[in-house]
mmCIF file of C-alpha atoms (C1' of nucleotides) in Angstrom:
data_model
loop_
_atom_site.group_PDB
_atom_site.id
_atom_site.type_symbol
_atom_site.label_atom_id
_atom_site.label_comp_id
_atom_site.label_asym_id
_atom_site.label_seq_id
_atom_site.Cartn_x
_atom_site.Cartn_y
_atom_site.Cartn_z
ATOM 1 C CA UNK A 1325 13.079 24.019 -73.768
ATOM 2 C CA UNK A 1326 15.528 23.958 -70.739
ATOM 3 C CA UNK A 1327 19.285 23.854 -70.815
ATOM 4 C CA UNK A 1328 21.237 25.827 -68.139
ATOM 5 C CA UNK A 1329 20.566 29.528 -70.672
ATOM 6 C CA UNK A 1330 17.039 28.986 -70.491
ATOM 7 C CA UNK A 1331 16.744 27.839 -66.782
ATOM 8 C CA UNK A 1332 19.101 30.846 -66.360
ATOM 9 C CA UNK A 1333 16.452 32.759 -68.116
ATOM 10 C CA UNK A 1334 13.576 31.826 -66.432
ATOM 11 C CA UNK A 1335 15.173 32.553 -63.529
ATOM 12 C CA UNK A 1336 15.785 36.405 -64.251
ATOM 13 C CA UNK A 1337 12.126 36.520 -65.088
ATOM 14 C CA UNK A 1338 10.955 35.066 -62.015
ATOM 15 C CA UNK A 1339 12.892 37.063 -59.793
ATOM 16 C CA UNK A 1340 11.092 40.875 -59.407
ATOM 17 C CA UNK A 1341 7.987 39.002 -58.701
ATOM 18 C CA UNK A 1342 9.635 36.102 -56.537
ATOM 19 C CA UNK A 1343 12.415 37.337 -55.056
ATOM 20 C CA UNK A 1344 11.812 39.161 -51.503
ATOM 21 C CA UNK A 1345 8.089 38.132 -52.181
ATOM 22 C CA UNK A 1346 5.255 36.464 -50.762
ATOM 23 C CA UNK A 1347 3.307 33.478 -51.562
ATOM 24 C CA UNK A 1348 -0.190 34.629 -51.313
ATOM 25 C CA UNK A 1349 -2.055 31.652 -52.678
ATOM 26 C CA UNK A 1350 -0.588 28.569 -54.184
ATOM 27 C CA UNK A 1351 -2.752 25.635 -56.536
ATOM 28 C CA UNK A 1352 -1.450 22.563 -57.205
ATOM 29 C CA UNK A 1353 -4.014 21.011 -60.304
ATOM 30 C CA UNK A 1354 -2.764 17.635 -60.781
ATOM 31 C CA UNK A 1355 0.539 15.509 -58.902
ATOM 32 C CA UNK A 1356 1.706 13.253 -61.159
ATOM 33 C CA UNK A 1357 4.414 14.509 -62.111
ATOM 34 C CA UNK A 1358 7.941 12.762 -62.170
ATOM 35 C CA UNK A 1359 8.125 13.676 -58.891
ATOM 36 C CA UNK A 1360 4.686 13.815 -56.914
ATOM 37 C CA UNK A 1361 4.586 16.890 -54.842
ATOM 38 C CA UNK A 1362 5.251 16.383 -51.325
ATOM 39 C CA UNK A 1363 2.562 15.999 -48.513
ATOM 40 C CA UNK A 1364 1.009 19.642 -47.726
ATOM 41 C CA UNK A 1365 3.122 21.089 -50.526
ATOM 42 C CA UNK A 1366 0.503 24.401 -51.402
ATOM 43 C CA UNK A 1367 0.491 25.161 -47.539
ATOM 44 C CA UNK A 1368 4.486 25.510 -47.148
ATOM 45 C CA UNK A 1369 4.454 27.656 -49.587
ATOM 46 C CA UNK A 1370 1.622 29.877 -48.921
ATOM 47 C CA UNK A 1371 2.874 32.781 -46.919
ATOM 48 C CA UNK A 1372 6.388 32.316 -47.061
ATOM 49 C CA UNK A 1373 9.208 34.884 -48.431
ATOM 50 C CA UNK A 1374 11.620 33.719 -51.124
ATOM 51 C CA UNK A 1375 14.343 35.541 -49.320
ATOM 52 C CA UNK A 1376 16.843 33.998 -52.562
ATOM 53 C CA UNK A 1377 16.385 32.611 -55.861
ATOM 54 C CA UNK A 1378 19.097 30.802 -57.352
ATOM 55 C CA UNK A 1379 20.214 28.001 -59.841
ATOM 56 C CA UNK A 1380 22.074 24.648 -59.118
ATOM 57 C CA UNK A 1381 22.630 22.930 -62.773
ATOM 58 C CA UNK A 1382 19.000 22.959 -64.442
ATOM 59 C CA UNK A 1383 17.245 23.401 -61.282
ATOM 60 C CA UNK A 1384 15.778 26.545 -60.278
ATOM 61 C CA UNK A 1385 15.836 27.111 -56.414
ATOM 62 C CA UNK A 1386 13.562 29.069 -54.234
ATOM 63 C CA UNK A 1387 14.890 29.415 -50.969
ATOM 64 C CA UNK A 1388 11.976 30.348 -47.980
ATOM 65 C CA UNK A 1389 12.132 32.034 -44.630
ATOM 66 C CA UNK A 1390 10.885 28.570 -43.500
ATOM 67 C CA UNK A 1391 14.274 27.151 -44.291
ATOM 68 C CA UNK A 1392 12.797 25.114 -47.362
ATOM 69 C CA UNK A 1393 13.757 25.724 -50.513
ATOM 70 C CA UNK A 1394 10.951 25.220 -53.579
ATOM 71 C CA UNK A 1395 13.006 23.192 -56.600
ATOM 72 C CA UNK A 1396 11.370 23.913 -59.455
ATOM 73 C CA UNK A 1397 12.869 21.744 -62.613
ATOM 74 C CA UNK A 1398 11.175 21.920 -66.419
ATOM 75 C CA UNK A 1399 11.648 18.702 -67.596
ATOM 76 C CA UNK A 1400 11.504 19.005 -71.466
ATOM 77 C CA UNK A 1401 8.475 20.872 -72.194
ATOM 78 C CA UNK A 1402 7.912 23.005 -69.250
ATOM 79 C CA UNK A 1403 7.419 26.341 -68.701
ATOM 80 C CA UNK A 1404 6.969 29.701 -66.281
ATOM 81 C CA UNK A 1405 3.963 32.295 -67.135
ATOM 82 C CA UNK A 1406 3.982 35.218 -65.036
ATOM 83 C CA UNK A 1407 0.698 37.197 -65.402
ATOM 84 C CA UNK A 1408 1.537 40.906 -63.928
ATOM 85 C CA UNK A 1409 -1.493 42.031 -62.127
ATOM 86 C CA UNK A 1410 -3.826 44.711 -63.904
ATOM 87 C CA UNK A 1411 -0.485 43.776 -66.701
ATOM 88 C CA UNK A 1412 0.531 47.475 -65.182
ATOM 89 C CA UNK A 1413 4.018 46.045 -65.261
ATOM 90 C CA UNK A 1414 6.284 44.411 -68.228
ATOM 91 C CA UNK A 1415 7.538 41.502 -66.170
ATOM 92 C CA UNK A 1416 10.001 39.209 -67.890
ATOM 93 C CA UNK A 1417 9.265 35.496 -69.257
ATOM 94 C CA UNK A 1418 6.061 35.073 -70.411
ATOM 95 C CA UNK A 1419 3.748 37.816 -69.805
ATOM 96 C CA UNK A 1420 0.468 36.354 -71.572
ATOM 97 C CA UNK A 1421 -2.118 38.999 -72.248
ATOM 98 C CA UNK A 1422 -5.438 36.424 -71.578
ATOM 99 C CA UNK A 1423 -8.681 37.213 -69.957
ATOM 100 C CA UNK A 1424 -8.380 36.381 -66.139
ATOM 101 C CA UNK A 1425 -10.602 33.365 -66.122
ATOM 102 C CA UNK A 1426 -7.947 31.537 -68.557
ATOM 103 C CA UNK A 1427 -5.368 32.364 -66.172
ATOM 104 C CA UNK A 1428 -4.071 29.103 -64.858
ATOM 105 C CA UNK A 1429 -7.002 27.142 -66.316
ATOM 106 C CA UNK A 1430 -4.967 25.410 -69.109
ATOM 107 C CA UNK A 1431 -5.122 21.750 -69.766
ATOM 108 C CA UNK A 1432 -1.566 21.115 -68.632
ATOM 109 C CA UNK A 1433 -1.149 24.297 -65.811
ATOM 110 C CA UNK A 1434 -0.296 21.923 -62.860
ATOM 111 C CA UNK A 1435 0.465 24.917 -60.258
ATOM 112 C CA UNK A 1436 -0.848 28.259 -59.693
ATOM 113 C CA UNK A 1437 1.218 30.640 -57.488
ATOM 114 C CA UNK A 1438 -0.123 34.035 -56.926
ATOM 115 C CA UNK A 1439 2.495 36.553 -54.852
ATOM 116 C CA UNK A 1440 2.315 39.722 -53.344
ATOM 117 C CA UNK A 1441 4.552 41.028 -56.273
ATOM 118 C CA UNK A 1442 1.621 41.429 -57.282
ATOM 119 C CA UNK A 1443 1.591 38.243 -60.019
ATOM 120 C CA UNK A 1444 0.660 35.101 -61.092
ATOM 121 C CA UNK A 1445 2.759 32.555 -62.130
ATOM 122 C CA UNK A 1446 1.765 29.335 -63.582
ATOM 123 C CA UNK A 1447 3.383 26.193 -64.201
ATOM 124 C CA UNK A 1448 2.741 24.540 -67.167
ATOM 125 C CA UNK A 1449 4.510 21.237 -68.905
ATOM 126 C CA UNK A 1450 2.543 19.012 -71.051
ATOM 127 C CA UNK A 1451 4.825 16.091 -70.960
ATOM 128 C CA UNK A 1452 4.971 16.305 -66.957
ATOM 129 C CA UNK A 1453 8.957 15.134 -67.173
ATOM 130 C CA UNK A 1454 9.154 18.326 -64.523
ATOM 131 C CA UNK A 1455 9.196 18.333 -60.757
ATOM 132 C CA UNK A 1456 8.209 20.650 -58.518
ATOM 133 C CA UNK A 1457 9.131 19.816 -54.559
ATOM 134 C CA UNK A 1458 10.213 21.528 -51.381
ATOM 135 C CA UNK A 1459 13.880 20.408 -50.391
ATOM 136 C CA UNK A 1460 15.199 21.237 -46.703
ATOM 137 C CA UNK A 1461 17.856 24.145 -47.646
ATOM 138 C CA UNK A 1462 20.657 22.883 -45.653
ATOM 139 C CA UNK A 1463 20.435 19.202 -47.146
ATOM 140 C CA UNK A 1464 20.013 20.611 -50.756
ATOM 141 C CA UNK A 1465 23.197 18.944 -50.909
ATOM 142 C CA UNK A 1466 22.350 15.775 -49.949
ATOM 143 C CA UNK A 1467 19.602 15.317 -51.322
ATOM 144 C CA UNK A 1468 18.864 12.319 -54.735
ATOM 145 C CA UNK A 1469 18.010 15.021 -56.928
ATOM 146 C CA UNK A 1470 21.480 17.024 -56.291
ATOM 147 C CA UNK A 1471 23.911 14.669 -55.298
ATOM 148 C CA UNK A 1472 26.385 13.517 -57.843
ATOM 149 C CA UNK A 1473 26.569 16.378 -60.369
ATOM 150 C CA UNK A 1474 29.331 17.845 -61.684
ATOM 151 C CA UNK A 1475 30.327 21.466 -61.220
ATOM 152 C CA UNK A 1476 28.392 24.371 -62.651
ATOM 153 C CA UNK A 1477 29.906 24.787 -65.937
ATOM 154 C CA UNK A 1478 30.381 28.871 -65.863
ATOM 155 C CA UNK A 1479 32.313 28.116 -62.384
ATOM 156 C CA UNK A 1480 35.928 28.362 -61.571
ATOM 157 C CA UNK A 1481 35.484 24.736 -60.536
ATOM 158 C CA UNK A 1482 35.007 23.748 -64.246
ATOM 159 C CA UNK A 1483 38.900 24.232 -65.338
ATOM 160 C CA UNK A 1484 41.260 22.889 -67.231
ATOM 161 C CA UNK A 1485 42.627 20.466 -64.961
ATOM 162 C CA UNK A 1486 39.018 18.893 -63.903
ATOM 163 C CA UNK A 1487 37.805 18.694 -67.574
ATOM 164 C CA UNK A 1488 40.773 17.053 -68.377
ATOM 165 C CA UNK A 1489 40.829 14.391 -65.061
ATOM 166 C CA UNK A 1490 36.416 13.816 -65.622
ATOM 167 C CA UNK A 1491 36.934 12.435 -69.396
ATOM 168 C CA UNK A 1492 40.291 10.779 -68.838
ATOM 169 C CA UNK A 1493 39.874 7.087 -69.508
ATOM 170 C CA UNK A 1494 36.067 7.361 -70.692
ATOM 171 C CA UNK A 1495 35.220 5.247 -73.458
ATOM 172 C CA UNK A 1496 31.544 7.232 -74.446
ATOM 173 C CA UNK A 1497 32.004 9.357 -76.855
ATOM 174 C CA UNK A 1498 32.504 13.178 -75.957
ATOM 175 C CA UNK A 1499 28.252 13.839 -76.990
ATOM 176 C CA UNK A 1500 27.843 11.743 -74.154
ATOM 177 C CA UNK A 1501 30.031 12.420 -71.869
ATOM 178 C CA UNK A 1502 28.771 16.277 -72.081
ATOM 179 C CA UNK A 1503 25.440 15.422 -71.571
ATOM 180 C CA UNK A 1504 26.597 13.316 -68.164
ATOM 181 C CA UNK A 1505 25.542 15.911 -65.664
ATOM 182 C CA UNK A 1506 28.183 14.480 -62.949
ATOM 183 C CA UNK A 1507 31.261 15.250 -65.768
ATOM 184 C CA UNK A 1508 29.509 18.749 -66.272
ATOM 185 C CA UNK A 1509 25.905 20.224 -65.244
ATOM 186 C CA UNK A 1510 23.910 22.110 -67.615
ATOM 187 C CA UNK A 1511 24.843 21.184 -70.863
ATOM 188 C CA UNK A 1512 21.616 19.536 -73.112
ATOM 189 C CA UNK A 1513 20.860 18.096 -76.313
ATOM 190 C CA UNK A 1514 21.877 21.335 -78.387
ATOM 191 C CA UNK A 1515 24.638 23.308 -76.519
ATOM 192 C CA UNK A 1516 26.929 20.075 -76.473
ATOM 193 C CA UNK A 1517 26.474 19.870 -80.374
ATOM 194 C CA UNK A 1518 26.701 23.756 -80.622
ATOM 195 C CA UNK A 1519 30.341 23.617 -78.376
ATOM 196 C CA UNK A 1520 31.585 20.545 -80.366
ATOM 197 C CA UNK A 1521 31.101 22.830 -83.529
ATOM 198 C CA UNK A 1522 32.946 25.783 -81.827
ATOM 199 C CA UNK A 1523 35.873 23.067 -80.871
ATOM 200 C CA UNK A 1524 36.073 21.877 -84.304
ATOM 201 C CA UNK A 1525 35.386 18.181 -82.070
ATOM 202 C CA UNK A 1526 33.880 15.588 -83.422
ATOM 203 C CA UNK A 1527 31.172 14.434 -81.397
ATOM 204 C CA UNK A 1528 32.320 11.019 -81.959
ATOM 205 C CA UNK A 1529 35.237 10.732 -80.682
ATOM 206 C CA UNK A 1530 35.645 8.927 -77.343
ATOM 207 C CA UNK A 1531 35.796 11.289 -74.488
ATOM 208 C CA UNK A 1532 38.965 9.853 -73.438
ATOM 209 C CA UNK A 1533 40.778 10.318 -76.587
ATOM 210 C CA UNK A 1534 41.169 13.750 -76.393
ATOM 211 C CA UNK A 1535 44.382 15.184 -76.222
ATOM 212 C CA UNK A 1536 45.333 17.924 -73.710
ATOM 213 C CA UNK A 1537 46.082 20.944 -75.976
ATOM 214 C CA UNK A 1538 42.115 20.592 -77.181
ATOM 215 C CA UNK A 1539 40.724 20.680 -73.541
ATOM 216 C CA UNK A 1540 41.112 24.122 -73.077
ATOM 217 C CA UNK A 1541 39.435 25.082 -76.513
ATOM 218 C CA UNK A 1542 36.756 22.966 -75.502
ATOM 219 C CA UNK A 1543 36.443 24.791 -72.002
ATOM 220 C CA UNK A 1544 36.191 27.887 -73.706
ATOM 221 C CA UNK A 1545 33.833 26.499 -76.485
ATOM 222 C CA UNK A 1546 31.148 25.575 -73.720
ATOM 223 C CA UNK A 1547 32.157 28.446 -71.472
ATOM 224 C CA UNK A 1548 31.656 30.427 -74.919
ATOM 225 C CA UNK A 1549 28.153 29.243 -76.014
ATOM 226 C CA UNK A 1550 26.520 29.411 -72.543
ATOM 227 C CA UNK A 1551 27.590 32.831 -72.549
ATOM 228 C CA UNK A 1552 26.600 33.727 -75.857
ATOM 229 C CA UNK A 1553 23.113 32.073 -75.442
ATOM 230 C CA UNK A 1554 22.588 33.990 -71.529
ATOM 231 C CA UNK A 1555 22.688 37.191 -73.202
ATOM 232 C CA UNK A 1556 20.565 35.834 -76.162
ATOM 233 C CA UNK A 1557 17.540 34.792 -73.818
ATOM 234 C CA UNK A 1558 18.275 37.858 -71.447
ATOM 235 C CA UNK A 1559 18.686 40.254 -74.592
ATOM 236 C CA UNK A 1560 14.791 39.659 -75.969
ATOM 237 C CA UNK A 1561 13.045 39.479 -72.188
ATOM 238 C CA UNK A 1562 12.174 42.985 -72.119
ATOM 239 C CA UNK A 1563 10.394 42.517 -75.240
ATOM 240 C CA UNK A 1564 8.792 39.556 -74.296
ATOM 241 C CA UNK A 1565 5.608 41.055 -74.060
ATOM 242 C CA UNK A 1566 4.086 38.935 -77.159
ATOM 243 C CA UNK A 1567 5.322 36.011 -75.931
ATOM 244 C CA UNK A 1568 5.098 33.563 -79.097
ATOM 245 C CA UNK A 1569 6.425 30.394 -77.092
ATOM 246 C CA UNK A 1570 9.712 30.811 -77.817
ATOM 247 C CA UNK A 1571 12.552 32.082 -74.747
ATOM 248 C CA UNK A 1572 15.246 34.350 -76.360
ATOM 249 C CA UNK A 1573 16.792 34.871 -80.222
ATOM 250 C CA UNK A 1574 19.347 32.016 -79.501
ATOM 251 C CA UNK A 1575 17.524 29.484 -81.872
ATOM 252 C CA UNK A 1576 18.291 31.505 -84.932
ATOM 253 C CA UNK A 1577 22.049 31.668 -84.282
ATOM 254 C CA UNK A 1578 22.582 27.545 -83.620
ATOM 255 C CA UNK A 1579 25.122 26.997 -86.360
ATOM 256 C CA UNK A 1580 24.125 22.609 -86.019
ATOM 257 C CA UNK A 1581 21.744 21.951 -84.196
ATOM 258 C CA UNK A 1582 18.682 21.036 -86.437
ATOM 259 C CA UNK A 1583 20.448 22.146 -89.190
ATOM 260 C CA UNK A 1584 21.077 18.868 -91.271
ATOM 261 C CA UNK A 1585 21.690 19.385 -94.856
ATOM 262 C CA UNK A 1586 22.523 23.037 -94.494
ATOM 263 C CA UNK A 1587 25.932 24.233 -94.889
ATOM 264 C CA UNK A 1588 28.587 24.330 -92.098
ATOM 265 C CA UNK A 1589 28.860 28.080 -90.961
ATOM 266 C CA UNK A 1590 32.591 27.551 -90.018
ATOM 267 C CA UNK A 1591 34.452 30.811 -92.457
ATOM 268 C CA UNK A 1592 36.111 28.629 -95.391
ATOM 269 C CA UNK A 1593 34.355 25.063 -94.460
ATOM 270 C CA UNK A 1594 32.328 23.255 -97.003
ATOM 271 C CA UNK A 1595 30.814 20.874 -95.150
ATOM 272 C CA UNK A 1596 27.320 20.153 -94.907
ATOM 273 C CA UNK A 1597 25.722 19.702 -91.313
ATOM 274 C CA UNK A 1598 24.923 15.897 -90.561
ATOM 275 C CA UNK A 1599 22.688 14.511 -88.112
ATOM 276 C CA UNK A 1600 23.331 11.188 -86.528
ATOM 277 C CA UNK A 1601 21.895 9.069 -83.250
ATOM 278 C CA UNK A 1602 23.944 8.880 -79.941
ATOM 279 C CA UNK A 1603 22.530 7.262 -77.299
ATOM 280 C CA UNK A 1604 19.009 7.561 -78.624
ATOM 281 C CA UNK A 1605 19.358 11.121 -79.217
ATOM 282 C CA UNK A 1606 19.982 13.592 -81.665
ATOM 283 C CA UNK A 1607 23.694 14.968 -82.605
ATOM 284 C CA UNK A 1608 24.113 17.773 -85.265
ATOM 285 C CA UNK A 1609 27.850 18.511 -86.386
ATOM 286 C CA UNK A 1610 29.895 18.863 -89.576
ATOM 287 C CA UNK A 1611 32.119 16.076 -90.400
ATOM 288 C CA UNK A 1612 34.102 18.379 -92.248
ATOM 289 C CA UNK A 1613 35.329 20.622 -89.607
ATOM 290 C CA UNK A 1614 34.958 18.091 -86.600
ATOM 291 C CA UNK A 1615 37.418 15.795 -85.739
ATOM 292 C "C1'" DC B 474 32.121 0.274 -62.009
ATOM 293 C "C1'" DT B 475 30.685 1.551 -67.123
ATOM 294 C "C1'" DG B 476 27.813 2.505 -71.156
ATOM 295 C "C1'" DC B 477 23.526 2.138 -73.289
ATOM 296 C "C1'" DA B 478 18.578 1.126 -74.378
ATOM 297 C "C1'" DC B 479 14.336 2.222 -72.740
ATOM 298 C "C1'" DG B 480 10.393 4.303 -70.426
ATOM 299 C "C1'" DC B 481 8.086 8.196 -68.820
ATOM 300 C "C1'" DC B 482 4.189 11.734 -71.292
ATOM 301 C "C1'" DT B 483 1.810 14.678 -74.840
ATOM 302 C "C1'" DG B 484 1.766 17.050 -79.105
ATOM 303 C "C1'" DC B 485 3.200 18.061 -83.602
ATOM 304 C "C1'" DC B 486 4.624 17.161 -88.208
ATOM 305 C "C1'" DC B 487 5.293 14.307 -92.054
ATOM 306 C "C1'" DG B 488 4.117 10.815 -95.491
ATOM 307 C "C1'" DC B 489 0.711 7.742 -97.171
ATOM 308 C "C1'" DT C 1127 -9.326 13.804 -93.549
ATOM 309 C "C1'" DG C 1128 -7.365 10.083 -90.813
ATOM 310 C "C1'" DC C 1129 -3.696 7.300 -89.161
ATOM 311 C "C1'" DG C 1130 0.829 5.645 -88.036
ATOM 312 C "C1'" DG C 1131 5.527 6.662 -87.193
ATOM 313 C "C1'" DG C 1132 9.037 9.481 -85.751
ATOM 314 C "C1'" DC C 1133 10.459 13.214 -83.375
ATOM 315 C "C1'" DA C 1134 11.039 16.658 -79.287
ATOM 316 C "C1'" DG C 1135 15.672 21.304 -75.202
ATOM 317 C "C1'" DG C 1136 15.607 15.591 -69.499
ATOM 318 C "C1'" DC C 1137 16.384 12.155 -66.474
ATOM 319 C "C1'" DG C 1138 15.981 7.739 -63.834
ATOM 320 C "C1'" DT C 1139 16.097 2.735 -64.044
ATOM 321 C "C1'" DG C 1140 17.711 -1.612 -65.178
ATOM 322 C "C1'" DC C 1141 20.528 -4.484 -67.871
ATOM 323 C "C1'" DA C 1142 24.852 -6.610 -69.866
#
DNA sequence: CTGCACGCCTGCCCGC
DNA sequence: TGCGGGCAGGCGTGCA
């Protein structure tokens, strides 16, 4: 589920019942995830104040008054529930409507946070490829999981000039080299096809071979999709209320990804969407209008 | 240094 | 209905 729009949308949700609030109580069900949680992780966390909750590239970052910060990551399949107390209050994300004793109780809910919001939230992901840790907040920085990526990509780091100087000379193609978090942060599996498509690139051309009148379009392409699929996710939140699973309307507007055999949705193309294998993953684009 | 295949996990969907 | 294979929005490791 998580490329930087959805992080970015998780985020929003989490923050009226995270953000200047308290851990009350704090679960952890099972710690193997890819990263085992650290040694008295529930008891950090229980009574601290997220005094700010931010993002670094798919990260989401809970700083504490105990100068920790909680780094909450969701891997491929993982996800935030917030359960509003007494559901008085529409809360953003996922606000399940289940009887109390379910709450938390799922097969794959690996923490349980409660706040003084009041909420629940629960941390769920099936395929455990998530991490949930506590970081010192002034070596954030340093630390493995953080050092060595690239600049945020909505940042006025991520320019013209860098774009250019990161794929100069790189012989992976330009899927790849979008995907590298240290070239760029943020970008997954379907907003690198998705900005290819809007940059008329083809995915498999080598990063290095393109020429500088096409990095701007590109910068604007990813700058232009991110956007695009922020207000998506943001846009359906208050609704959210029914929660079916899905974050935001963005899926129905992907003019590649998973889209193989359709027709390209480029105004006077007639190509037909193609899906091929890069690096052991999946790249959607039309050979048509890519090039 | 680079680029790439693979493993990590579970669940779902498809074809036989 | 069961079973095997392939697939899934990420990332770290190890290899050539």
């Amino acid at each position: 589920m998580p490329e930087l729009p959805e992080v970015e949308t998780v985020r929003m949700g989490l923050r009226p019942v995270l953000e200047g609030h308290r851990f009350t109580k704090v679960v952890t069900r099972r710690g193997d995830l890819r990263v085992p949680f650290p040694r008295d992780f529930a008891k950090r966390l229980t009574g601290r104040k997220v005094v700010r909750l931010h993002r670094r590239a798919k990260y989401i970052l809970a700083d504490l008054d105990s100068g920790e910060t909680l780094v909450i990551h969701l891997g491929m399949s993982g996800r935030m529930s917030v359960y509003a107390e007494g559901r008085a209050r529409k809360i953003g994300v996922y606000v399940h409507d289940v009887a109390d004793a379910e709450v938390g109780n799922g097969k794959h809910d690996h923490v349980v946070m409660e706040t003084d919001a009041p909420a629940t939230i629960v941390f769920t992901d099936h395929r455990r490829f998530g991490l949930m840790t506590l970081v010192a907040t002034g070596a954030l920085d340093q630390d493995k999981l953080f050092k060595g990526l690239g600049p945020e990509p909505l940042s006025d780091a991520f320019d013209v000039k860098y774009l250019k100087a990161a794929l100069e000379g790189k012989r992976t193609p330009i899927k790849s080299a979008l995907l590298d978090q240290r070239v760029v942060v943020g970008l997954g599996n379907i907003y690198v096809s998705e900005a290819l498509w809007r940059a008329g690139i083809s995915p498999k051309r080598l990063a290095g071979s393109i020429s500088g009148p096409r990095i701007a379009p590109l910068l604007r392409a990813i700058h232009a999709v991110l956007h695009d699929a922020i207000a998506a996710g943001g846009s359906s939140l208050r609704d959210y209320a029914q929660a079916d699973g899905n974050l935001g309307e963005f899926q129905h507007r992907f003019a590649v990804y998973d889209r193989a055999g359709s027709p390209c949705k480029k105004k006077g193309c007639k190509g037909t969407i193609k899906r091929i294998v890069q690096a052991g993953r999946s790249t959607f684009y039309c050979p048509t209008c890519q090039k």
